[in-house]
Short mmCIF file of C-alpha atoms in Angstrom, two decimals:
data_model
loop_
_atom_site.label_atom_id
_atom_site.label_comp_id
_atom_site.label_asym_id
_atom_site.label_seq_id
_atom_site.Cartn_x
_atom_site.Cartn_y
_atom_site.Cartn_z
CA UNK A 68 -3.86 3.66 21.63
CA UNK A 69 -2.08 5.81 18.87
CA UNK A 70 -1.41 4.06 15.76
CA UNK A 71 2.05 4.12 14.26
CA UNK A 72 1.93 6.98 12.09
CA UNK A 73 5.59 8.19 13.19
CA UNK A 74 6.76 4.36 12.76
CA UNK A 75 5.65 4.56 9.12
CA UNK A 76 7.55 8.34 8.81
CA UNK A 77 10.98 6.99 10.51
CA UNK A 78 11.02 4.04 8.19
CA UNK A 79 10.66 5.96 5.21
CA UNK A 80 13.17 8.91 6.33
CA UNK A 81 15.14 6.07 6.93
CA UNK A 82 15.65 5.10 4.29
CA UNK A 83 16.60 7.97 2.21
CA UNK A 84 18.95 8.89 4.54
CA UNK A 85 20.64 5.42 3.46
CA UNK A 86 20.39 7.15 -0.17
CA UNK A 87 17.67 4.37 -1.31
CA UNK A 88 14.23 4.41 -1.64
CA UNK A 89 12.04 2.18 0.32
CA UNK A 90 10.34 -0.73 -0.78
CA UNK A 91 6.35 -1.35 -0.25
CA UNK A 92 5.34 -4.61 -0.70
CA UNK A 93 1.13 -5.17 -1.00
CA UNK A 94 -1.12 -8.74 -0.55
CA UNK A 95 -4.85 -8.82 0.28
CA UNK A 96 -5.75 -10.41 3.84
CA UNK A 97 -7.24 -13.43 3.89
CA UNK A 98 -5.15 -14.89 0.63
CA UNK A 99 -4.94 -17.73 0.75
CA UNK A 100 -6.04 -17.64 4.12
CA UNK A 101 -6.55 -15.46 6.86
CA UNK A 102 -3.30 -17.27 8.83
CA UNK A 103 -1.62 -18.08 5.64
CA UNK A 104 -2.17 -14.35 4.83
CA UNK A 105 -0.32 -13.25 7.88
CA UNK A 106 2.42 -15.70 7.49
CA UNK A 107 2.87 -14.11 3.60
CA UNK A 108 2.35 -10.05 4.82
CA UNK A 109 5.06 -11.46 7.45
CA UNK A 110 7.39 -13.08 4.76
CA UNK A 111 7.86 -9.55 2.79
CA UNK A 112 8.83 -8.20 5.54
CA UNK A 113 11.23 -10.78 6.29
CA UNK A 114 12.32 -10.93 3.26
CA UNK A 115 13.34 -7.35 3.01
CA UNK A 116 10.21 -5.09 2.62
CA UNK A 117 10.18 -1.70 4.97
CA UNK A 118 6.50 -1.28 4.50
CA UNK A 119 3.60 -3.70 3.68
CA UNK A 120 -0.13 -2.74 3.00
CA UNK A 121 -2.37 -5.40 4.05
CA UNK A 122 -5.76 -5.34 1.01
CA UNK A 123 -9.05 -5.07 2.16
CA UNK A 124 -10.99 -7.56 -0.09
CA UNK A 125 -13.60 -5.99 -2.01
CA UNK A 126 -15.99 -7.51 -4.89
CA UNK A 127 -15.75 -4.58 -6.89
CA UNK A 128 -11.68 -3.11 -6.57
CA UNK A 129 -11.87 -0.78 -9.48
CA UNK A 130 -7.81 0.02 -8.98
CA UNK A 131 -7.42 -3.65 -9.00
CA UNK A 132 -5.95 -5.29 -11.77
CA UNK A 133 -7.00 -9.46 -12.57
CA UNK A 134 -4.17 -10.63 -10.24
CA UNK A 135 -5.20 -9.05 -7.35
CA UNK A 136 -8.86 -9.46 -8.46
CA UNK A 137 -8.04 -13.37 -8.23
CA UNK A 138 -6.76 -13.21 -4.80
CA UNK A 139 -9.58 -11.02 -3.05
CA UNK A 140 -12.21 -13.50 -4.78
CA UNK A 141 -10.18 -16.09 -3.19
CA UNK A 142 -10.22 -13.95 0.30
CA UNK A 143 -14.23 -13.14 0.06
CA UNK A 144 -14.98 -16.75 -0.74
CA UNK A 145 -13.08 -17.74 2.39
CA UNK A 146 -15.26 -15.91 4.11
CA UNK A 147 -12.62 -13.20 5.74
CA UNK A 148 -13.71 -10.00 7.46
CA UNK A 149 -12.89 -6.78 8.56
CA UNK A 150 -11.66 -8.57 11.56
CA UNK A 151 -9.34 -10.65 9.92
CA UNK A 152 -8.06 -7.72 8.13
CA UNK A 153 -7.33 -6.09 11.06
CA UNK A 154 -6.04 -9.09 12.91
CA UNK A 155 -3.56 -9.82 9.82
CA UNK A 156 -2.24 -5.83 10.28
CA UNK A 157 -1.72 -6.86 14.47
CA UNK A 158 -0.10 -9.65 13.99
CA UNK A 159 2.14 -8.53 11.26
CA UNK A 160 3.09 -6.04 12.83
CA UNK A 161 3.87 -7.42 16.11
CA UNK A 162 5.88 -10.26 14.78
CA UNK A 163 8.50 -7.95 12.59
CA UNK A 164 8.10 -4.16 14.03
CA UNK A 165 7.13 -2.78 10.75
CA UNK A 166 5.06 -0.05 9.67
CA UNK A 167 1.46 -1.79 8.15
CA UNK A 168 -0.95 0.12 6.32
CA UNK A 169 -4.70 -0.93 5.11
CA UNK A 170 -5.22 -0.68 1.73
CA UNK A 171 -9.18 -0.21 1.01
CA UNK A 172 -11.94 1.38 -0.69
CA UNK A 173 -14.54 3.73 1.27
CA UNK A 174 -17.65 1.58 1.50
CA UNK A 175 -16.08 -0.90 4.25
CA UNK A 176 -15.10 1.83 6.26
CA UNK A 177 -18.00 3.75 6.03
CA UNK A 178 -20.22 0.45 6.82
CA UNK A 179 -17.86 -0.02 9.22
CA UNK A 180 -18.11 2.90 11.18
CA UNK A 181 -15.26 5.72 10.33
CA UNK A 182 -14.78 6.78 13.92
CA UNK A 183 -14.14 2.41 14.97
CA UNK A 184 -12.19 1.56 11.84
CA UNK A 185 -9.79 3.82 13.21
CA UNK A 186 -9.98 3.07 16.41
CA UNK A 187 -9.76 -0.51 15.58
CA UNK A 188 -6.80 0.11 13.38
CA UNK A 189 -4.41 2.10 15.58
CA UNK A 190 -4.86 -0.33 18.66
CA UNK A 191 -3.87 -3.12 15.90
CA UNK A 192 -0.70 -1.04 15.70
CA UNK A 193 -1.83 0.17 12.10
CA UNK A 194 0.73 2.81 10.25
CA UNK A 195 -2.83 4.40 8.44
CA UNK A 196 -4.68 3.70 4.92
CA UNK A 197 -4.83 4.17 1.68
CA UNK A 198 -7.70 5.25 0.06
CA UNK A 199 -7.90 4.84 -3.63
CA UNK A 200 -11.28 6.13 -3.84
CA UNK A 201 -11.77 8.41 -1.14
CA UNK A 202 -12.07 12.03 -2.85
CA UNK A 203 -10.04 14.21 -0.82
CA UNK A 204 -12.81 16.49 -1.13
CA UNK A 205 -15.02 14.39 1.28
CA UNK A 206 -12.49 13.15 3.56
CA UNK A 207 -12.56 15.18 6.42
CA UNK A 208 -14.21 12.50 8.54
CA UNK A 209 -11.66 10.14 7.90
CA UNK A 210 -9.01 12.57 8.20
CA UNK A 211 -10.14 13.70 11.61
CA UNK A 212 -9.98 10.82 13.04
CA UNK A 213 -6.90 9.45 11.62
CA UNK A 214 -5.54 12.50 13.13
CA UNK A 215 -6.97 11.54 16.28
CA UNK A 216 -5.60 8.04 16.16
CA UNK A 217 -2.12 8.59 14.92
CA UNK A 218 -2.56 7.15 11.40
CA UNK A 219 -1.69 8.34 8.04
CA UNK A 220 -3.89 9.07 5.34
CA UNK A 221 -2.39 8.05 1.70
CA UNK A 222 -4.39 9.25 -1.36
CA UNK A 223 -3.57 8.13 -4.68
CA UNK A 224 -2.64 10.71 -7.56
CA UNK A 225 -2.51 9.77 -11.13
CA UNK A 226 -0.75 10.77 -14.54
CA UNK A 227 -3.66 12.78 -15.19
CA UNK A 228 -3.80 14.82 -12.11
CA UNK A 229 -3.41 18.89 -12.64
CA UNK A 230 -0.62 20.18 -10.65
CA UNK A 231 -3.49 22.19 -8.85
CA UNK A 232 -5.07 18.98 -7.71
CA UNK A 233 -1.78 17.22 -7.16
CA UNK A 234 -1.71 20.37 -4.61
CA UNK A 235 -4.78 19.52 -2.79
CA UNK A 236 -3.96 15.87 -2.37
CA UNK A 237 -0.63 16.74 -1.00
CA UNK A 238 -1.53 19.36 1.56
CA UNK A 239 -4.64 16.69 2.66
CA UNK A 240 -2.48 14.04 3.07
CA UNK A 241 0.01 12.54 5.35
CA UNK A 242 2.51 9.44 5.29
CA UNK A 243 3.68 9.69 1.57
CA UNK A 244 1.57 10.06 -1.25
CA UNK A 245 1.09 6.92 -3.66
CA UNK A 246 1.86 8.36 -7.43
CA UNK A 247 0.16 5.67 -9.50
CA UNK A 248 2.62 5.07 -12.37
CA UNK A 249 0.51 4.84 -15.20
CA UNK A 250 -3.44 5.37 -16.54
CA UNK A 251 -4.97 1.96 -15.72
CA UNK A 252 -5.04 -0.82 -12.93
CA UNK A 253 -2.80 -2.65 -11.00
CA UNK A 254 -0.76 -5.73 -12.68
CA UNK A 255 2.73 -6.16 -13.89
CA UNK A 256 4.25 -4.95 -16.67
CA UNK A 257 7.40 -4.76 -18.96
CA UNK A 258 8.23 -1.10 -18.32
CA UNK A 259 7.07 1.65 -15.99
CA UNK A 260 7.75 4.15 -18.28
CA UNK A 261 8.20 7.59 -18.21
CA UNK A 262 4.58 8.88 -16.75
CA UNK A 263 5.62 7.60 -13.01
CA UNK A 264 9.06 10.08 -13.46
CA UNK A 265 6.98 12.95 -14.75
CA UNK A 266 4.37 12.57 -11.90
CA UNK A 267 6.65 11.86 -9.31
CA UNK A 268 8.42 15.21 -10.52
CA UNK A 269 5.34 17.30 -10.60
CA UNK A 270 3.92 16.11 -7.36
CA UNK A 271 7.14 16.91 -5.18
CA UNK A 272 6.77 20.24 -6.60
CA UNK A 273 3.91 20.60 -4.59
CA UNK A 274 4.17 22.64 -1.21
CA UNK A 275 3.74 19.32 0.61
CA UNK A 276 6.00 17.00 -1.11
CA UNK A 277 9.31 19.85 -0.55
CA UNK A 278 7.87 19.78 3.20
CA UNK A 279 9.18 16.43 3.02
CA UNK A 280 5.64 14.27 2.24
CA UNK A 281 7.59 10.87 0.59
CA UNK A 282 6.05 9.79 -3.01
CA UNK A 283 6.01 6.08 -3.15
CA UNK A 284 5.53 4.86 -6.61
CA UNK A 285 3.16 1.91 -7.49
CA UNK A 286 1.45 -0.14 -10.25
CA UNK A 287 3.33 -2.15 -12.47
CA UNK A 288 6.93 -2.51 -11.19
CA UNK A 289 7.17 -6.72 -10.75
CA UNK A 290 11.20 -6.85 -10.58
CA UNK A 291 14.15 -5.91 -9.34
CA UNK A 292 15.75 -3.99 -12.14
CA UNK A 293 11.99 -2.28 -12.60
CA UNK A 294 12.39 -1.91 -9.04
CA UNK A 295 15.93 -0.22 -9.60
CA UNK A 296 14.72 2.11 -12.30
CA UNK A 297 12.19 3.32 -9.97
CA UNK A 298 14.27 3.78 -6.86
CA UNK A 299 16.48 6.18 -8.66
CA UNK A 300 13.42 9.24 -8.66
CA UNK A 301 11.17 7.73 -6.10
CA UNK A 302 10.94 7.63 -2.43
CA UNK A 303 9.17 4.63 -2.09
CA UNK A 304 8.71 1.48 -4.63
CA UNK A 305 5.29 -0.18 -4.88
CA UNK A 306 4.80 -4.07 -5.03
CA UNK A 307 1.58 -5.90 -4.99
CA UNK A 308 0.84 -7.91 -7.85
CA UNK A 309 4.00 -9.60 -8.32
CA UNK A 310 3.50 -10.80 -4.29
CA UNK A 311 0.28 -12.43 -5.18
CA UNK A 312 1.22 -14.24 -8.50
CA UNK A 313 4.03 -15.76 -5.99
CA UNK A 314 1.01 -17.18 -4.24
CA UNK A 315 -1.19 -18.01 -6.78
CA UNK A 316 1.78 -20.03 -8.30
CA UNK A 317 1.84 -22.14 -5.75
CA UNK A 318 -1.42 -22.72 -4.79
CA UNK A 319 -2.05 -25.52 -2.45
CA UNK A 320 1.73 -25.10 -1.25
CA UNK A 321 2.17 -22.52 1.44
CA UNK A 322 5.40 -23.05 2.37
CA UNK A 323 6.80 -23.20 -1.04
CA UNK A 324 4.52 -19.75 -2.07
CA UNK A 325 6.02 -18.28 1.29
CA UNK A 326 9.42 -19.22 0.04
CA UNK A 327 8.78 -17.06 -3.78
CA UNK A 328 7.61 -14.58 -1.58
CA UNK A 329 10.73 -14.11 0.42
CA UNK A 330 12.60 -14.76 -2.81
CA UNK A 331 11.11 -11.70 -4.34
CA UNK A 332 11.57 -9.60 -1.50
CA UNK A 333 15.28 -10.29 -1.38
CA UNK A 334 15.37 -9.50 -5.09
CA UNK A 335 13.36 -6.19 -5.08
CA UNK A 336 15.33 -5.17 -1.82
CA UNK A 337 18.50 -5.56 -3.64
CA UNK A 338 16.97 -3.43 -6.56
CA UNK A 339 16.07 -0.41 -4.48
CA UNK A 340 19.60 -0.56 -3.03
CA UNK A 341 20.97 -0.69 -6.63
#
């Protein structure tokens, strides 16, 4: 079964032929559990997201600010899986239509098995992964066989990329290209600042990007008017942290965490339309 690699491309020519950018929303699977986890990936979506990555809990997620780092320690401690990861992308994705992604670092996937994670992941109905760590150097492997299985693979460039790297992660990958907006890890902030324009800027200039490769923007934006600011040079809008701190909020309370969760979406939706 091909994964949904086209799904994830139509969504996000989508929207920019509405003259918006699209709007990413992040949580970890298994937080706070693995089916309250699915019910929460599902909420964004309901709640206006075009795109959710479902988090692959890992002990050591060096992109990862302390929000995030909360929630995965919650995840591992729960015991999820790799299973429950990709269970959380199926059933997301069956019960909206939407394009899910796996957010993770190499070592799962490579423990894994490359050649099954992506088998796995496309028969889930999996749009690809993101790869913060994966050098694009030594990605081959996993680019072969996302190939192979119809998923796209998302590398992460930085502020301090050199437009001849920015290059090299273009042309290797495929989906859009996640332009981390600042030097640091995830979390909100007050600002985004004026990095995520420049980089955004520089990396479109790459062969790739005026191809048409989308440059979703991510790390720090936590509201609608940051979510606004964004939208205006960006393709895509970035949301993770904000998500979880909806959760964490209201821990012990799904249904009222599920409710900030939609809450947010509807805001951030209407600031990417802004």
């Amino acid at each position: 079964m091909a994964g949904n690699l086209e799904l994830l491309s139509s969504v996000l020519a989508g929207a920019k032929a509405e003259g918006r950018a699209a709007l990413v929303g992040y949580l970890p699977a298994g937080f706070p559990t693995v089916d309250g986890g699915i019910r929460a990936v599902t909420a964004m979506i309901e709640g206006g997201c075009d795109v959710v990555e479902v988090g692959l809990p890992h002990s050591d997620p060096v992109l990862d600010g302390p929000v995030i780092q909360t929630a995965d320690d919650i995840a591992l401690r729960g015991g999820v899986k790799i299973v429950d990861v990709i269970r959380t992308v199926r059933e997301a994705h069956a019960a909206t239509g939407a394009p899910v992604l796996c957010m993770t670092y190499w070592n799962p996937v490579d423990a894994y098995g490359v050649e099954r994670f992506a088998a796995d992941l496309a028969a889930a109905g999996g749009a690809g992964c993101i790869l913060p760590d994966l050098p694009v150097e030594e990605s081959e492997v996993w680019r072969k066989a996302a190939e192979q299985h119809g998923l796209a693979t998302v590398f992460v460039v930085a502020p301090s990329s050199k437009d001849a790297r920015l290059a090299k992660i273009t042309a290797a990958g495929s989906g859009f290209v996640y332009a981390a907006s600042l030097m640091g890890v995830t979390g909100t902030r007050e600002s985004v600042g004026r990095e995520a324009q420049d980089l955004v800027e520089r990396t479109r200039a790459t062969p790739a990007a005026r191809r048409g490769l989308p440059v979703c923007v991510g790390l720090g934006v936590s509201n609608a008017e940051q979510a606004a600011e964004v939208a205006q040079f960006a393709d895509g809008v970035i949301v993770g942290s904000a998500f979880v701190k909806q959760l964490l909020a209201h821990e012990g309370d799904l249904e009222a965490g599920l409710a900030g969760v939609r809450e947010l979406a509807g805001d951030l939706a209407k600031g990417v339309r802004a």
